[in-house]
CSV table of C-alpha atoms in Angstrom, one decimal:
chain,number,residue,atom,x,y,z
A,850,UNK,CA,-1.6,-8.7,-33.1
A,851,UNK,CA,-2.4,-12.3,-32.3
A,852,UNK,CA,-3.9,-12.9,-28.5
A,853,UNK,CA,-0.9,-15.2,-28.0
A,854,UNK,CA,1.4,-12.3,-28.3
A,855,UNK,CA,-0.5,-9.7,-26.3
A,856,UNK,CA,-0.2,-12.5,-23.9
A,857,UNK,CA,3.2,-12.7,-24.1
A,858,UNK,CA,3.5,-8.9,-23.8
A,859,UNK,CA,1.6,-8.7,-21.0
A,860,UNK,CA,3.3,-11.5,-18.6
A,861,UNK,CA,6.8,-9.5,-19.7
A,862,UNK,CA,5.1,-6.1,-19.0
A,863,UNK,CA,4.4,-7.6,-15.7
A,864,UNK,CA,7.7,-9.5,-14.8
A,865,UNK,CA,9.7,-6.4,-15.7
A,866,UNK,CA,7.5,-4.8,-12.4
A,867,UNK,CA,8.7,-7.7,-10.5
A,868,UNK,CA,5.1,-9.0,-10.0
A,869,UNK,CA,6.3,-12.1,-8.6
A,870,UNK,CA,8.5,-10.9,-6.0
A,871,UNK,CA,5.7,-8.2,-5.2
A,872,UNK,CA,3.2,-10.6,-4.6
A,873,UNK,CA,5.5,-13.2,-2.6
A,874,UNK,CA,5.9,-10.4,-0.5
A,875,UNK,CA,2.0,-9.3,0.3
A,876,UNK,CA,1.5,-12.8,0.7
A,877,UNK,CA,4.4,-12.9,3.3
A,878,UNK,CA,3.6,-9.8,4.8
A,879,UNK,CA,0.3,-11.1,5.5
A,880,UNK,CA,1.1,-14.6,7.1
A,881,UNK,CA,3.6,-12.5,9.5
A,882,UNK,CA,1.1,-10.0,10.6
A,883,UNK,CA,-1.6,-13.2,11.1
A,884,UNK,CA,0.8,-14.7,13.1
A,885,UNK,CA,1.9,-11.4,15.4
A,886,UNK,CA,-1.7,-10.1,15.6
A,887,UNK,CA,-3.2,-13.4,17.3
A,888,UNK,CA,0.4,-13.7,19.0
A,889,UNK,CA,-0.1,-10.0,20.8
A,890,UNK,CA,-3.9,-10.8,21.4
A,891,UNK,CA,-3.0,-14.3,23.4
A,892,UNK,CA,-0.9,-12.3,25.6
A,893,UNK,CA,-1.9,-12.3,29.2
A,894,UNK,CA,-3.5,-8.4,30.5
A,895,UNK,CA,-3.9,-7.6,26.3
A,896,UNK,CA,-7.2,-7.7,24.4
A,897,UNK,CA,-7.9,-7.0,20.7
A,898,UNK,CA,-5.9,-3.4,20.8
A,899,UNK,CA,-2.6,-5.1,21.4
A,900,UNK,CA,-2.9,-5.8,17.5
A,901,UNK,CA,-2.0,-1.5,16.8
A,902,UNK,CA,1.3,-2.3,16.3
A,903,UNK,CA,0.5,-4.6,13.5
A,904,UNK,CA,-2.3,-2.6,11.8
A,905,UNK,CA,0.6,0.2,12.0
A,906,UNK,CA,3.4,-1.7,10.9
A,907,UNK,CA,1.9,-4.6,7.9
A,908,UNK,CA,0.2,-1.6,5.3
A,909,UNK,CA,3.7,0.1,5.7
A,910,UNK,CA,5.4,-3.0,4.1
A,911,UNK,CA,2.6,-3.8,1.9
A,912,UNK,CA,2.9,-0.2,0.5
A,913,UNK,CA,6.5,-0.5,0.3
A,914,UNK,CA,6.5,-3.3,-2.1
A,915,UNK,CA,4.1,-1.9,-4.1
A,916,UNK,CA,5.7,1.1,-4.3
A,917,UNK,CA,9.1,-0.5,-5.2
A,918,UNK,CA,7.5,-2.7,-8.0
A,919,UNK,CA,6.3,0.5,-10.0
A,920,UNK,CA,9.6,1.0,-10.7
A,921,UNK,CA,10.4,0.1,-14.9
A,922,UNK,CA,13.5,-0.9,-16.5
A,923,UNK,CA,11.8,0.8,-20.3
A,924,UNK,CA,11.0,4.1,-18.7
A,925,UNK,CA,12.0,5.5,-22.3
A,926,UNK,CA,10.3,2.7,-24.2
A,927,UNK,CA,6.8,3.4,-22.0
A,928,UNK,CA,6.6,7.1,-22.3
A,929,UNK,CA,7.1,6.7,-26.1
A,930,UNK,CA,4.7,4.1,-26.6
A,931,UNK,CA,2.0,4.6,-29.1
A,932,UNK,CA,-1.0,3.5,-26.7
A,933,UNK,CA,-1.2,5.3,-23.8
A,934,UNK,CA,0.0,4.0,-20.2
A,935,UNK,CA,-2.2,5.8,-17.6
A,936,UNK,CA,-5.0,2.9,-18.3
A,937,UNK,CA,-2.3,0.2,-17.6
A,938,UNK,CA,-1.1,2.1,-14.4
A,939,UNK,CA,-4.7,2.3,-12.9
A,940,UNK,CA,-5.5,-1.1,-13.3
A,941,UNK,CA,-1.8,-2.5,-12.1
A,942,UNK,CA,-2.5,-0.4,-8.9
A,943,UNK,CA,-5.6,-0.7,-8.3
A,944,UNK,CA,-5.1,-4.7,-8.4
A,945,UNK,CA,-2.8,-4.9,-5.8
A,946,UNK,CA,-3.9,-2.5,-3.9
A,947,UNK,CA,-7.5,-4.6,-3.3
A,948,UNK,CA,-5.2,-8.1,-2.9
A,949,UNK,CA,-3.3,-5.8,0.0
A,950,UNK,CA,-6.3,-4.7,1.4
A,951,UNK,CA,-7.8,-8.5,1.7
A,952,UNK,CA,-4.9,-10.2,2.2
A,953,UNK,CA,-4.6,-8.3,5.3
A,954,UNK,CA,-7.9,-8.2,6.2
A,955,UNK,CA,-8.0,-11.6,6.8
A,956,UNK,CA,-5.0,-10.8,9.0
A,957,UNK,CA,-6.8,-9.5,12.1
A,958,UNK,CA,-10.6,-10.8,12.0
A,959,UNK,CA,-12.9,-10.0,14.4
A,960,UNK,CA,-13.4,-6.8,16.2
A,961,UNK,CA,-14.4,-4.5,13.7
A,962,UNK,CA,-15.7,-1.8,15.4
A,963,UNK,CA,-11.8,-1.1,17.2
A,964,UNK,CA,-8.8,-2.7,15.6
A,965,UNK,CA,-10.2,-5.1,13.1
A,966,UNK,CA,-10.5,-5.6,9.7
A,967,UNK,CA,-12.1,-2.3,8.3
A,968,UNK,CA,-9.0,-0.4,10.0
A,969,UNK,CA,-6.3,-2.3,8.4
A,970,UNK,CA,-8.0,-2.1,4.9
A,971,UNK,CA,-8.3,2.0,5.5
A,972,UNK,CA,-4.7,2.0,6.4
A,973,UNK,CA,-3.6,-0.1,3.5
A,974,UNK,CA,-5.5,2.4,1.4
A,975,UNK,CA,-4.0,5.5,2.6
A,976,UNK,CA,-0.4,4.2,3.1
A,977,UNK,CA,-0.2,3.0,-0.7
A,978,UNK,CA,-2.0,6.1,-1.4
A,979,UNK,CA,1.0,7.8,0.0
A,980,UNK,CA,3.6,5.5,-1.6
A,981,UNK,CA,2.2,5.9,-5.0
A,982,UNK,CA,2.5,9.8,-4.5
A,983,UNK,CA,6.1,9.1,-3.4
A,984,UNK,CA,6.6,7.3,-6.7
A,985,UNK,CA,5.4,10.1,-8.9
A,986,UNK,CA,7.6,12.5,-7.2
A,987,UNK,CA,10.7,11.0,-6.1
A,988,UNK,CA,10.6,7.6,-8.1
A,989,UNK,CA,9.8,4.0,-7.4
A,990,UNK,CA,13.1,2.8,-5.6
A,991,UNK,CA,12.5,5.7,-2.6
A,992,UNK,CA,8.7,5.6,-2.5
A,993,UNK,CA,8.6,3.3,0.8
A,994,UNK,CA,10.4,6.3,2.7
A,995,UNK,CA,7.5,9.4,3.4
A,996,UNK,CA,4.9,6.7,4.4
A,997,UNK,CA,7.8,4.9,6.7
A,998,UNK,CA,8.8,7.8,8.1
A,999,UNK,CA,5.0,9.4,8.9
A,1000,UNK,CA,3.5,6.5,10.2
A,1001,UNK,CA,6.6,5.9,12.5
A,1002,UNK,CA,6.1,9.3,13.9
A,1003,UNK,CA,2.0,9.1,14.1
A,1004,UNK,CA,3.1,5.8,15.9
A,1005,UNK,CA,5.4,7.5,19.0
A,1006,UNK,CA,3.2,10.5,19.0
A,1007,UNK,CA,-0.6,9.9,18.5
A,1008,UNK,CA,-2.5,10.1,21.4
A,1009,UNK,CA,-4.2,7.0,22.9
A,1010,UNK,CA,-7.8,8.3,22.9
A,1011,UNK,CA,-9.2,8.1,19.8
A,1012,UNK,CA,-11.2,10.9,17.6
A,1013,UNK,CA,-10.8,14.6,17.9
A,1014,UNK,CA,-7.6,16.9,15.7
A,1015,UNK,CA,-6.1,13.5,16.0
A,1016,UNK,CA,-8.1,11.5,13.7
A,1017,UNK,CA,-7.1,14.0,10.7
A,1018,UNK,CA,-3.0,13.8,11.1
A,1019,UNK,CA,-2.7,10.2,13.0
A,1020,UNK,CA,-5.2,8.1,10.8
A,1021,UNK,CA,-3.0,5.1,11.0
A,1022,UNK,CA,-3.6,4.8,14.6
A,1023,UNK,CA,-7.6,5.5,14.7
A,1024,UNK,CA,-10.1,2.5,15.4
A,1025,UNK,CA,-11.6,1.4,12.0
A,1026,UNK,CA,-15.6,3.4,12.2
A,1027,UNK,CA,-13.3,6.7,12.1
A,1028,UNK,CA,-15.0,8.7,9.9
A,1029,UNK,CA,-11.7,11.2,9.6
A,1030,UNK,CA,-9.3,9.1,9.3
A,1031,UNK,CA,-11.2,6.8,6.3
A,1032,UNK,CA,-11.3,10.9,4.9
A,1033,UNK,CA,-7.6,11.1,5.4
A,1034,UNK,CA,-6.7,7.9,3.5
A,1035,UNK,CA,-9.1,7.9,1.1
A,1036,UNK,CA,-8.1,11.3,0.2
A,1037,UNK,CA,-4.5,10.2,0.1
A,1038,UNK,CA,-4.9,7.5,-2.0
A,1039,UNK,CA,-6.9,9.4,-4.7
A,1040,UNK,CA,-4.2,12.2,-4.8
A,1041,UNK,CA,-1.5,9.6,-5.1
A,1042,UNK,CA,-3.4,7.4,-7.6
A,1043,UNK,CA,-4.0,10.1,-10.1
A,1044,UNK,CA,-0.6,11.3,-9.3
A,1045,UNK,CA,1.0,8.2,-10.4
A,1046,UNK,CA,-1.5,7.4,-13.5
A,1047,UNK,CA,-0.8,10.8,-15.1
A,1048,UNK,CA,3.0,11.6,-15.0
A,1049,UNK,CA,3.8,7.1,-13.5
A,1050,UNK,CA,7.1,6.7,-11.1
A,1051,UNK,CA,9.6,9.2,-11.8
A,1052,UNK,CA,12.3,8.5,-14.0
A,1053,UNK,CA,15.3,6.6,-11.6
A,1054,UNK,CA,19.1,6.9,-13.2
């Protein structure tokens, strides 16, 4: 097989994940929360902790379209393929899961000891983490839904003071040294990676 035509494979292995409209979307996901976060901080009474909303809300979307672009339209063709997948599905993820992360790093500099950089990379970890378990198990189409619907709820209910119980089950909303809640998410995203690599999004009708 020529290079030409694993080149060729390749760029349709990746359009068929709808790469581009994945990326267009991290790269609008992060302009938006670059814009809100120094929006919320210019506010009159707020400091750097007005940006929670957006360190809450931008890895939720991120994940989302990562989740949704696992999803295949060979699902027969790759689970009968001679080489194995799980190598291809490790490096896809992993790939856009570290553009996420600094994309939307670069989203809310400064501050990294509260509500900076190092908490929105932990919470882009954990939510994809999440989403790529939701793949596995209920397919790539509804893989945005567990991760929406969790870190809405930590939102309402996690207390305001950081640390403690808290820092296990409301990770989302810790400041970024949290030595828990980096636990939490990088836990979740090594279940759901190895998840997703071994059995990849569940076959969708």
């Amino acid at each position: 097989m020529t290079a030409t035509v694993r080149t060729r494979q390749a760029v349709l292995h990746l359009r068929s994940r709808a790469l581009p409209t994945t990326l267009a979307t991290l790269a609008g996901t992060a302009l938006l929360a670059a814009w809100a976060a120094d929006w919320l901080q210019d506010q009159p009474g707020f400091d750097h902790t007005a940006r929670v909303p957006v360190l809450a809300l931008a890895p939720l979307l991120a994940a989302a379209a990562i989740g949704t672009g696992l999803h295949s339209h060979t699902e027969e063709l790759d689970r009968t393929a001679v080489r194995p997948w799980w190598p291809r599905r490790l490096a896809y993820l992993l790939a856009l899961t570290a553009l996420a992360a600094c994309a939307l790093a670069l989203a809310v500099p400064g501050h990294p000891e509260r509500f900076g950089a190092p908490a929105m990379v932990r919470n882009v970890v954990g939510a994809t983490g999440v989403t790529a378990a939701a793949a596995a198990l209920l397919g790539a189409r509804a893989s945005w839904l567990p991760m929406t619907v969790y870190g809405g709820a930590v939102y309402l209910a996690a207390p305001r003071t950081p640390g403690g119980a808290a820092a296990y089950w409301a990770w989302p909303m810790q400041p970024g040294p949290e030595a828990a809640a980096w636990a939490m998410a990088g836990t979740a995203y090594a279940v759901g990676a190895a998840l997703l690599v071994l059995r990849g999004p569940r076959p969708e009708r």
